[in-house]
Amino acid sequence: MTTQHAASTSASTPPPDPHDNIVQAVDVCKSFGDKKILTDVNLTVARGEVVVMVGPSGAGKTTMLRTINRLESIDSGEIRVNGELIGQRVNKHGKVVERSARDLARQRADIGFVFQHFNLFPHMSVLENVSLAAVEVRHQPKSKVNDYARELLERVGLAEKADARTRSLSGGQQQRVAIARALAMRPALMLFDEPTSALDPEMVGEVLTVMKGLAEAGMTMIVVSHEMGFTREVADRVVVMDAGTIIESGAPDQVFSNPKHDRTRQFLSKVL
Amino acid sequence: MKFDWPYFWESLLSPSPQFLNGLALTVIISVVAMALALLLGLVIALMGRSRFLPFQLFASLYIWVIRGTPLLVQLVIIYTGFAAAGIFRFEDTDVLGSLIKGAVQAAIIGLMLNESAYISEIVRSGLESVDRGQNEAALSLGMTPMHSMRRIIVPQAIRIMVPPLGNSFNGLMKSTSILSIIGVSEMFQVGSTMSAATFKVFEIYIVVALYYLLLTTVWTFIQTAIENTLNVRAGLPRAEPVFKRLFGIRSRKQTTPAPALALQPADAA
Ligand SMILES: Nc1ncnc2c1ncn2[C@@H]1O[C@H](COP(=O)(O)OP(=O)(O)O)[C@@H](O)[C@H]1O
Ligand SMILES: [Mg+2]
């Protein structure tokens, strides 16, 4: 298994500088109990790149995504974000050890994560959800943060919902607030775990539109999704996972129309 | 039946100073023991959730022993047993200019230990009732686990915890009546002494019962107010009105929805 920047660009975007990698995962292994979930996963994502991860249920996509901001620890291998080991560091004896909770929190602040089930904070208003971390984690002045939060809500089409309770929103609206909440931290990287799969079909479009806008604005994104239309349109690269490994990676056109791997073909025949 | 009405009304409406002292002591012991039990209960609950095995074992053992033995026996062991064995004797101590009897200290410690085991279970299930995704969302925004606990988890768990904690306090106030066994002159003990001196046994214990009822009723009002404040702050409907809960009338519609979205176990492929 090698890292995949060979086929990482589509014709329309300039090739990313291979040394400007935001994410660099090398030989990542992870087990739950004695069940191997990730086996030697290698993944490199360049700044500005949009990578869409696909694969059958249980392939380890969610787990892989969660290791990138260390919501999940890894058993071996290493993951660097912005050049730093995530959640780990090398101590003065050259041993890899856990980072402190505070240090890990600092690293996570630069990585946005959008969950399948939104996970908005129900005891706060929409605006508070979006501005909370910038105020309390980044210690930015509240009035400035609120202005920016309103601007972000505007961008996701929810300016008029700033003072609403999260539970009064539809699923699609909640997910757009969740995206605004992640963006309020001005992250260098956004991770999306099936952001539309818990939504009613008529709400999928509004969330994908927001994500397309983000991709066009140059955000680095790793998206687990089975929205093939979206993938074709915005992905620089598609990564296919199966049984805990990356079995194929390439430009969407190439992977979709000329898959190299049988398992990819089987999987695509179900979702396309 | 002979019921001395004049004596009853007098005892009820203008209770003796000793009786009022007993009432005050009942309230003070209850409030102090509850406050300490909340702190200790939180510590035990956090130990139970810790990844450090000895903490977990200690918390389980503590809860098992305390909940598995009667309060009365615990009190007697702490106050009388420890002294008899020469382990520890509660002495009268001066605290902020007032003399606190050894028996009162033992009572507070005993009630605190007993109540904390139950409270830790309430706290634990309250914290667990908050969806795991809430913590993960907070962590992903760069909050530390402590920050997330304080700002995201506890504010949501409190709403779940207040009703059972309130019931706990209600029970605690009533169980102060067994403190007479270690010689604390709380309300029940004062009542016993009075009845022994006057033989107005029935009248006096009815008065004692009515004062306990007064305490628990006042508490029900306070508890309802707390629940309402928390519900309103969370944008939820108000709690059951006081008269309904006092008389055990519960409406069938659920007033508090499940705290957060339940996680679906499997992702759609
Ligand atoms: N916390 C966990 N404990 C045990 N097994 C888990 C846990 N999380 C995920 N798994 C298992 O790991 C495998 C991969 O899960 P996941 O990463 O969610 O796959 P995907 O997102 O591709 O559907 C599944 O078999 C799942 O049951
Ligand atoms: Mg998944």
Coordinates of C-alpha atoms and ligand atoms in Angstrom, one line a residue:
Chain A
M1 CA 0.0 0.0 0.0
T2 CA 1.4 3.4 -1.0
T3 CA 0.4 6.9 -0.5
Q4 CA -1.7 8.2 -3.3
H5 CA -0.9 11.6 -4.7
A6 CA -0.3 10.2 -8.1
A7 CA -3.9 10.4 -9.1
S8 CA -5.0 13.1 -6.7
T9 CA -6.0 15.8 -9.1
S10 CA -8.7 16.2 -11.6
A11 CA -8.0 18.0 -14.9
S12 CA -9.6 21.3 -13.8
T13 CA -7.5 22.0 -10.7
P14 CA -3.8 22.6 -10.6
P15 CA -1.8 19.8 -9.1
P16 CA -1.4 20.4 -5.3
D17 CA 2.1 20.8 -4.0
P18 CA 2.9 17.4 -2.7
H19 CA 4.9 18.8 0.2
D20 CA 2.0 20.9 1.3
N21 CA 0.0 18.0 2.8
I22 CA -2.5 18.7 5.6
V23 CA -3.1 15.1 6.4
Q24 CA -0.5 12.4 6.2
A25 CA -1.6 9.0 7.5
V26 CA 1.0 6.2 7.3
D27 CA 0.3 2.5 8.0
V28 CA -2.5 3.2 10.3
C29 CA -3.8 0.1 12.2
K30 CA -6.7 0.0 14.6
S31 CA -8.5 -2.9 16.4
F32 CA -11.6 -2.9 18.6
G33 CA -10.9 -5.8 20.9
D34 CA -9.6 -8.6 18.7
K35 CA -11.4 -7.3 15.6
K36 CA -9.2 -5.6 13.2
I37 CA -10.9 -2.5 11.8
L38 CA -8.1 -0.6 10.0
T39 CA -5.1 -2.4 8.4
D40 CA -2.2 -0.4 7.1
V41 CA -4.2 2.6 5.9
N42 CA -2.2 5.2 4.0
L43 CA -3.8 8.5 3.1
T44 CA -2.3 11.8 2.1
V45 CA -4.4 14.9 1.6
A46 CA -3.0 18.0 0.1
R47 CA -4.0 21.5 1.1
G48 CA -7.2 22.5 -0.8
E49 CA -7.9 19.0 -1.9
V50 CA -11.4 17.5 -1.7
V51 CA -11.3 13.7 -1.0
V52 CA -14.4 11.6 -0.9
M53 CA -14.3 8.3 0.9
V54 CA -16.7 5.6 -0.2
G55 CA -17.1 1.9 0.6
P56 CA -19.6 -0.6 2.0
S57 CA -21.0 -0.3 5.5
G58 CA -18.5 -1.5 8.1
A59 CA -15.5 -0.9 5.9
G60 CA -14.0 1.4 8.5
K61 CA -14.6 4.8 6.9
T62 CA -16.0 6.4 10.1
T63 CA -13.2 5.0 12.2
M64 CA -10.6 6.3 9.7
L65 CA -12.1 9.7 9.7
R66 CA -12.3 9.8 13.5
T67 CA -8.6 8.9 13.8
I68 CA -7.7 12.1 11.9
N69 CA -8.9 14.3 14.8
R70 CA -8.2 11.5 17.3
L71 CA -11.7 10.9 18.4
E72 CA -10.3 7.4 17.9
S73 CA -6.8 6.4 19.0
I74 CA -4.6 4.2 16.7
D75 CA -2.7 1.1 17.6
S76 CA 0.2 1.6 15.2
G77 CA 1.3 3.8 12.3
E78 CA 1.2 7.6 12.5
I79 CA -1.1 10.4 11.5
R80 CA 0.1 13.9 11.0
V81 CA -2.1 16.9 10.6
N82 CA -0.4 20.1 9.5
G83 CA 2.9 18.3 10.0
E84 CA 2.2 17.5 13.7
L85 CA 1.5 14.0 15.1
I86 CA -2.2 14.2 16.1
G87 CA -2.7 13.4 19.8
Q88 CA 0.8 12.1 20.1
R89 CA 4.3 13.5 20.3
V90 CA 7.8 12.3 20.4
N91 CA 9.3 12.8 23.9
K92 CA 13.0 13.5 24.6
H93 CA 13.9 9.9 24.6
G94 CA 12.5 9.5 21.1
K95 CA 9.5 7.6 22.3
V96 CA 6.0 8.4 20.9
V97 CA 3.7 9.3 23.8
E98 CA 0.2 10.8 24.2
R99 CA -0.2 14.5 24.0
S100 CA -1.8 16.3 27.0
A101 CA -5.6 16.9 26.8
R102 CA -5.0 20.6 26.3
D103 CA -2.5 20.1 23.5
L104 CA -4.8 17.7 21.7
A105 CA -7.7 20.2 22.1
R106 CA -5.5 22.9 20.5
Q107 CA -4.9 20.6 17.5
R108 CA -8.5 19.6 17.2
A109 CA -9.6 23.3 17.2
D110 CA -8.1 23.5 13.6
I111 CA -10.0 20.4 12.4
G112 CA -13.7 20.8 11.8
F113 CA -15.9 17.6 12.2
V114 CA -19.4 17.3 10.9
F115 CA -21.3 14.3 12.3
Q116 CA -23.9 12.1 10.7
H117 CA -26.3 13.0 13.5
F118 CA -25.4 16.7 13.7
N119 CA -24.8 16.7 17.5
L120 CA -25.8 20.3 18.0
F121 CA -26.0 21.5 21.6
P122 CA -29.7 21.5 22.5
H123 CA -29.3 23.7 25.5
M124 CA -28.1 26.6 23.5
S125 CA -29.5 28.7 20.7
V126 CA -28.3 28.4 17.1
L127 CA -26.1 31.4 17.4
E128 CA -24.6 30.2 20.7
N129 CA -23.8 26.8 19.1
V130 CA -21.9 28.6 16.3
S131 CA -20.0 31.1 18.4
L132 CA -19.4 29.0 21.6
A133 CA -16.0 27.6 20.8
A134 CA -14.5 30.7 19.1
V135 CA -15.3 32.6 22.3
E136 CA -14.4 30.0 24.9
V137 CA -11.6 28.1 23.1
R138 CA -10.1 30.7 21.0
H139 CA -10.9 33.5 23.5
Q140 CA -11.9 35.9 20.7
P141 CA -14.1 38.9 21.7
K142 CA -17.7 37.9 21.8
S143 CA -19.1 40.7 19.6
K144 CA -16.6 39.9 16.8
V145 CA -17.4 36.2 17.0
N146 CA -21.2 36.9 17.0
D147 CA -20.7 39.0 13.8
Y148 CA -18.8 36.2 12.1
A149 CA -21.3 33.6 13.4
R150 CA -24.1 35.6 11.8
E151 CA -22.1 35.9 8.6
L152 CA -21.6 32.1 8.5
L153 CA -25.3 31.5 9.2
E154 CA -26.0 33.8 6.3
R155 CA -23.7 31.7 4.1
V156 CA -25.5 28.5 5.0
G157 CA -28.9 30.2 4.5
L158 CA -30.0 30.3 8.1
A159 CA -29.5 34.0 9.0
E160 CA -33.0 34.3 10.4
K161 CA -32.6 31.2 12.6
A162 CA -29.8 32.7 14.8
D163 CA -32.0 32.9 17.9
A164 CA -33.9 29.7 17.3
R165 CA -33.6 26.6 19.5
T166 CA -31.8 23.8 17.7
R167 CA -34.7 21.4 18.3
S168 CA -37.1 23.5 16.3
L169 CA -35.0 23.1 13.2
S170 CA -35.3 20.4 10.5
G171 CA -32.6 17.9 10.0
G172 CA -31.2 19.7 7.0
Q173 CA -31.2 23.0 8.9
Q174 CA -29.5 21.4 11.8
Q175 CA -26.7 20.0 9.6
R176 CA -26.1 23.4 8.1
V177 CA -25.8 24.9 11.6
A178 CA -23.4 22.1 12.4
I179 CA -21.3 23.1 9.4
A180 CA -21.4 26.7 10.4
R181 CA -20.4 25.7 13.9
A182 CA -17.3 23.9 12.6
L183 CA -16.4 26.8 10.3
A184 CA -16.5 29.3 13.1
M185 CA -13.2 27.9 14.3
R186 CA -11.7 28.8 10.9
P187 CA -10.4 25.2 10.5
A188 CA -7.7 24.2 8.1
L189 CA -9.4 21.0 7.4
M190 CA -13.0 19.8 7.5
L191 CA -14.1 16.2 8.0
F192 CA -17.6 15.1 7.1
D193 CA -19.0 11.7 8.2
E194 CA -22.0 10.9 6.0
P195 CA -23.4 14.4 6.6
T196 CA -26.6 13.7 4.6
S197 CA -27.4 10.0 5.4
A198 CA -29.6 10.8 8.4
L199 CA -31.6 13.4 6.4
D200 CA -34.9 13.1 4.6
P201 CA -34.2 13.0 0.8
E202 CA -35.7 16.5 0.2
M203 CA -33.1 18.0 2.6
V204 CA -30.0 16.4 1.1
G205 CA -29.6 19.0 -1.6
E206 CA -29.5 22.0 0.7
V207 CA -26.6 20.5 2.7
L208 CA -24.7 19.4 -0.4
T209 CA -25.0 22.9 -1.8
V210 CA -23.4 24.3 1.3
M211 CA -20.6 21.7 1.0
K212 CA -20.1 22.5 -2.7
G213 CA -19.7 26.2 -1.9
L214 CA -17.1 25.3 0.7
A215 CA -15.2 23.1 -1.8
E216 CA -15.2 25.9 -4.4
A217 CA -13.9 28.4 -1.7
G218 CA -10.8 26.1 -1.5
M219 CA -11.5 24.3 1.8
T220 CA -9.6 21.1 2.3
M221 CA -12.2 18.4 2.9
I222 CA -12.4 14.7 3.6
V223 CA -16.0 13.5 3.1
V224 CA -17.5 10.1 3.7
S225 CA -20.5 10.1 1.4
H226 CA -22.4 8.0 -1.0
E227 CA -23.8 11.0 -2.9
M228 CA -22.3 10.1 -6.3
G229 CA -23.5 13.2 -8.1
F230 CA -21.8 15.4 -5.5
T231 CA -18.7 13.3 -5.6
R232 CA -18.4 13.5 -9.4
E233 CA -18.8 17.3 -9.2
V234 CA -16.5 18.3 -6.3
A235 CA -14.1 15.4 -5.5
D236 CA -10.5 15.8 -6.6
R237 CA -10.1 12.2 -5.6
V238 CA -12.2 9.3 -4.6
V239 CA -10.8 6.8 -2.1
V240 CA -12.5 3.4 -1.9
M241 CA -12.3 1.5 1.5
D242 CA -13.2 -2.1 2.0
A243 CA -12.6 -4.3 5.0
G244 CA -10.3 -1.8 6.7
T245 CA -8.0 -1.0 3.8
I246 CA -8.0 1.4 0.9
I247 CA -8.4 -0.7 -2.1
E248 CA -8.5 2.0 -4.7
S249 CA -8.0 5.7 -5.2
G250 CA -8.2 8.0 -8.1
A251 CA -10.1 10.7 -9.9
P252 CA -13.9 10.2 -9.7
D253 CA -14.3 9.6 -13.4
Q254 CA -11.6 7.0 -13.5
V255 CA -12.8 5.2 -10.4
F256 CA -16.5 5.3 -11.4
S257 CA -16.1 4.4 -15.0
N258 CA -13.1 2.1 -14.9
P259 CA -12.7 0.6 -11.4
K260 CA -9.6 -1.5 -11.0
H261 CA -10.8 -3.6 -8.2
D262 CA -13.6 -6.2 -8.2
R263 CA -14.9 -5.1 -4.8
T264 CA -15.1 -1.5 -6.1
R265 CA -17.2 -2.6 -9.0
Q266 CA -19.5 -4.6 -6.7
F267 CA -19.9 -1.7 -4.4
L268 CA -20.5 0.8 -7.2
S269 CA -23.1 -1.3 -8.8
K270 CA -25.1 -0.9 -5.6
V271 CA -24.9 2.8 -5.2
L272 CA -24.6 4.2 -8.7
Chain B
M1 CA -61.2 8.6 71.7
K2 CA -59.9 11.4 73.7
F3 CA -58.1 14.0 71.7
D4 CA -56.9 17.1 73.5
W5 CA -57.7 19.7 70.9
P6 CA -56.5 22.8 72.8
Y7 CA -53.2 21.1 73.5
F8 CA -52.9 20.0 69.9
W9 CA -53.6 23.5 68.5
E10 CA -51.2 25.1 70.9
S11 CA -48.4 22.7 70.1
L12 CA -49.0 23.2 66.4
L13 CA -49.4 27.0 66.3
S14 CA -47.1 28.1 69.0
P15 CA -44.6 25.3 69.4
S16 CA -42.2 25.4 72.3
P17 CA -38.6 26.8 71.8
Q18 CA -37.3 23.2 72.2
F19 CA -39.5 22.0 69.5
L20 CA -38.5 24.9 67.2
N21 CA -34.8 24.1 67.9
G22 CA -35.5 20.5 67.0
L23 CA -37.2 21.7 63.7
A24 CA -34.2 23.9 63.0
L25 CA -31.7 21.1 63.7
T26 CA -33.7 18.8 61.3
V27 CA -33.5 21.4 58.5
I28 CA -29.8 22.2 59.1
I29 CA -28.7 18.6 59.3
S30 CA -30.7 17.8 56.2
V31 CA -29.3 20.7 54.1
V32 CA -25.7 20.3 55.2
A33 CA -25.7 16.5 54.8
M34 CA -27.3 16.9 51.4
A35 CA -24.8 19.5 50.2
L36 CA -21.9 17.4 51.3
A37 CA -23.5 14.3 49.8
L38 CA -23.8 16.0 46.5
L39 CA -20.1 16.7 46.5
L40 CA -19.1 13.3 47.6
G41 CA -21.7 11.7 45.3
L42 CA -20.1 13.6 42.3
V43 CA -16.7 12.4 43.3
I44 CA -17.8 8.8 43.6
A45 CA -19.6 9.0 40.3
L46 CA -16.5 10.4 38.6
M47 CA -14.4 7.7 40.2
G48 CA -16.8 5.1 38.8
R49 CA -16.4 6.6 35.3
S50 CA -12.6 6.8 35.6
R51 CA -10.4 4.7 33.4
F52 CA -8.2 4.1 36.5
L53 CA -9.2 0.6 37.7
P54 CA -8.7 1.1 41.5
F55 CA -11.0 4.1 41.4
Q56 CA -13.7 2.1 39.6
L57 CA -13.3 -0.7 42.1
F58 CA -13.5 1.6 45.1
A59 CA -16.6 3.3 43.7
S60 CA -18.4 -0.1 43.1
L61 CA -17.4 -1.4 46.6
Y62 CA -18.5 1.8 48.3
I63 CA -21.9 1.8 46.6
W64 CA -22.4 -1.9 47.2
V65 CA -21.6 -1.6 51.0
I66 CA -23.5 1.6 51.7
R67 CA -26.6 0.7 49.7
G68 CA -26.6 -2.9 51.1
T69 CA -26.7 -1.9 54.8
P70 CA -29.3 0.1 56.8
L71 CA -28.8 3.7 57.6
L72 CA -29.6 3.0 61.2
V73 CA -26.8 0.4 61.5
Q74 CA -24.3 2.8 59.7
L75 CA -25.1 5.6 62.1
V76 CA -24.6 3.4 65.2
I77 CA -21.3 2.0 63.8
I78 CA -20.0 5.5 63.1
Y79 CA -21.0 7.1 66.3
T80 CA -21.2 4.4 69.0
G81 CA -19.2 1.5 67.4
F82 CA -16.1 3.6 66.4
A83 CA -16.0 5.2 69.9
A84 CA -16.3 1.8 71.6
A85 CA -13.6 0.3 69.5
G86 CA -11.4 3.3 70.2
I87 CA -11.1 4.1 66.5
F88 CA -12.7 7.6 66.5
R89 CA -14.8 9.6 68.9
F90 CA -17.0 12.5 67.8
E91 CA -16.3 15.3 70.3
D92 CA -18.4 18.5 70.7
T93 CA -16.6 21.1 68.6
D94 CA -16.7 24.8 68.3
V95 CA -17.5 25.8 64.7
L96 CA -17.8 29.6 63.9
G97 CA -18.7 30.4 67.5
S98 CA -21.4 27.8 68.0
L99 CA -21.0 24.4 69.7
I100 CA -21.7 21.5 67.4
K101 CA -22.5 18.3 69.4
G102 CA -20.5 15.2 68.6
A103 CA -23.8 13.3 67.8
V104 CA -24.8 16.0 65.3
Q105 CA -21.4 15.7 63.5
A106 CA -21.8 12.0 63.4
A107 CA -25.4 12.4 62.1
I108 CA -24.2 14.7 59.3
I109 CA -21.3 12.4 58.3
G110 CA -23.5 9.3 58.5
L111 CA -26.3 10.8 56.3
M112 CA -23.7 12.2 53.9
L113 CA -22.0 8.9 53.4
N114 CA -25.4 7.1 53.1
E115 CA -26.9 9.6 50.7
S116 CA -23.8 10.0 48.6
A117 CA -24.0 6.4 47.4
Y118 CA -27.5 6.9 46.0
I119 CA -26.6 10.3 44.6
S120 CA -23.5 8.9 42.8
E121 CA -25.9 6.6 41.0
I122 CA -28.2 9.4 40.1
V123 CA -25.3 11.5 38.8
R124 CA -23.8 8.6 36.9
S125 CA -27.1 7.8 35.1
G126 CA -27.6 11.6 34.5
L127 CA -24.2 11.9 32.8
E128 CA -24.8 8.7 30.8
S129 CA -28.2 10.0 29.6
V130 CA -26.4 12.7 27.6
D131 CA -25.6 11.4 24.2
R132 CA -21.9 10.5 23.5
G133 CA -22.0 12.6 20.4
Q134 CA -22.4 15.8 22.5
N135 CA -19.0 15.2 24.1
E136 CA -17.5 14.3 20.7
A137 CA -18.9 17.5 19.1
A138 CA -17.4 19.5 22.0
L139 CA -14.0 17.8 21.7
S140 CA -14.0 18.3 17.9
L141 CA -14.4 22.0 18.5
G142 CA -11.2 22.1 20.6
M143 CA -12.7 21.9 24.0
T144 CA -10.8 19.9 26.7
P145 CA -12.7 17.0 28.3
M146 CA -13.2 19.2 31.5
H147 CA -14.5 22.1 29.5
S148 CA -16.9 19.8 27.7
M149 CA -18.1 18.3 31.0
R150 CA -18.7 21.7 32.5
R151 CA -20.2 23.5 29.5
I152 CA -21.9 20.7 27.5
I153 CA -22.6 17.6 29.5
V154 CA -23.4 18.8 33.1
P155 CA -25.9 21.5 32.0
Q156 CA -27.8 18.8 30.0
A157 CA -27.4 16.1 32.7
I158 CA -28.7 18.4 35.5
R159 CA -32.2 18.5 34.1
I160 CA -32.3 14.8 34.2
M161 CA -30.8 14.6 37.7
V162 CA -32.9 17.2 39.5
P163 CA -36.1 15.2 39.9
P164 CA -34.4 12.1 41.4
L165 CA -32.1 14.3 43.5
G166 CA -35.1 16.2 44.8
N167 CA -36.8 13.0 45.8
S168 CA -33.6 11.9 47.5
F169 CA -33.6 15.1 49.6
N170 CA -37.2 14.6 50.5
G171 CA -36.3 11.1 51.8
L172 CA -33.3 12.5 53.6
M173 CA -35.3 15.0 55.6
K174 CA -37.6 12.2 56.7
S175 CA -34.8 9.8 57.6
T176 CA -33.4 12.4 60.0
S177 CA -36.1 11.1 62.4
I178 CA -34.0 8.1 63.1
L179 CA -31.1 10.3 64.4
S180 CA -32.8 10.1 67.8
I181 CA -31.1 6.7 68.1
I182 CA -27.7 8.4 68.5
G183 CA -29.2 11.1 70.7
V184 CA -29.5 14.0 68.3
S185 CA -32.2 16.3 69.6
E186 CA -33.9 16.8 66.2
M187 CA -37.6 17.3 65.8
F188 CA -38.7 13.7 66.4
Q189 CA -36.5 13.3 69.5
V190 CA -37.9 16.5 71.0
G191 CA -41.4 15.2 70.2
S192 CA -40.6 11.9 72.0
T193 CA -39.3 13.7 75.1
M194 CA -42.4 15.9 75.2
S195 CA -44.8 13.0 74.8
A196 CA -43.0 11.1 77.6
A197 CA -43.4 14.1 79.9
T198 CA -47.1 14.9 79.0
F199 CA -48.5 11.6 77.9
K200 CA -50.2 13.4 75.0
V201 CA -48.6 10.9 72.7
F202 CA -51.2 11.0 69.9
E203 CA -51.5 14.8 69.8
I204 CA -47.7 15.4 69.8
Y205 CA -46.9 12.8 67.1
I206 CA -49.6 14.3 64.9
V207 CA -48.0 17.7 65.3
V208 CA -44.6 16.2 64.5
A209 CA -46.0 14.5 61.4
L210 CA -47.6 17.8 60.2
Y211 CA -44.3 19.6 60.6
Y212 CA -42.5 16.9 58.5
L213 CA -45.3 17.3 56.0
L214 CA -44.7 21.1 56.0
L215 CA -41.0 20.6 55.3
T216 CA -41.5 18.1 52.4
T217 CA -44.2 20.3 50.9
V218 CA -42.1 23.4 51.0
W219 CA -39.4 21.4 49.4
T220 CA -41.7 20.2 46.7
F221 CA -42.4 23.9 45.8
I222 CA -38.7 24.7 45.7
Q223 CA -38.0 21.6 43.6
T224 CA -40.7 22.4 41.1
A225 CA -39.4 25.9 40.8
I226 CA -35.9 24.6 40.1
E227 CA -37.2 22.2 37.5
N228 CA -39.2 24.9 35.8
T229 CA -36.2 27.2 35.6
L230 CA -34.1 24.5 34.1
N231 CA -36.8 23.5 31.6
V232 CA -37.5 27.0 30.5
R233 CA -33.8 27.6 30.0
A234 CA -33.7 24.5 27.9
G235 CA -36.7 25.6 25.9
L236 CA -38.9 22.8 27.2
P237 CA -42.4 22.7 28.7
R238 CA -42.8 23.5 32.4
A239 CA -42.7 20.7 35.0
E240 CA -45.9 19.2 36.5
P241 CA -47.7 21.8 38.7
V242 CA -47.0 21.4 42.4
F243 CA -50.6 20.3 43.4
K244 CA -50.4 17.5 40.9
R245 CA -47.1 16.1 42.3
L246 CA -48.1 16.5 45.9
F247 CA -51.2 14.4 45.4
G248 CA -49.5 11.9 43.1
I249 CA -51.5 12.9 40.0
R250 CA -49.2 12.4 37.0
S251 CA -50.5 13.3 33.5
R252 CA -49.8 10.7 30.9
K253 CA -48.2 12.9 28.3
Q254 CA -44.5 13.0 28.6
T255 CA -43.3 16.4 29.7
T256 CA -39.6 16.0 29.1
P257 CA -38.6 14.5 25.8
A258 CA -35.6 12.2 25.5
P259 CA -32.5 14.4 26.0
A260 CA -30.9 14.0 22.7
L261 CA -31.2 12.1 19.5
A262 CA -30.6 8.4 20.0
L263 CA -27.6 7.2 18.0
Q264 CA -28.5 4.7 15.4
P265 CA -26.2 1.7 15.8
A266 CA -25.4 1.1 12.1
D267 CA -24.6 3.6 9.4
A268 CA -26.5 3.4 6.2
A269 CA -24.0 2.3 3.5
Ligands
LIG1 N1 -16.5 1.7 19.3 C1 -16.5 0.5 18.6 N2 -16.4 -0.7 19.2 C2 -16.3 -1.8 18.6 N3 -16.5 -2.0 17.2 C3 -16.6 -0.8 16.5 C4 -16.7 0.5 17.2 N4 -16.9 1.4 16.2 C5 -16.9 0.7 15.0 N5 -16.8 -0.6 15.2 C6 -16.8 -1.6 14.2 O1 -15.8 -1.3 13.2 C7 -16.2 -1.6 11.9 C8 -16.1 -0.4 11.1 O2 -17.0 0.6 11.5 P1 -17.1 2.0 10.8 O3 -15.8 2.7 10.9 O4 -18.2 2.7 11.5 O5 -17.4 1.6 9.3 P2 -18.2 2.5 8.2 O6 -18.2 3.9 8.6 O7 -17.3 2.3 7.0 O8 -19.5 1.9 8.0 C9 -17.6 -2.1 12.0 O9 -17.6 -3.5 11.9 C10 -18.1 -1.7 13.4 O10 -19.0 -2.6 13.9
MG2 MG -19.8 5.2 9.0

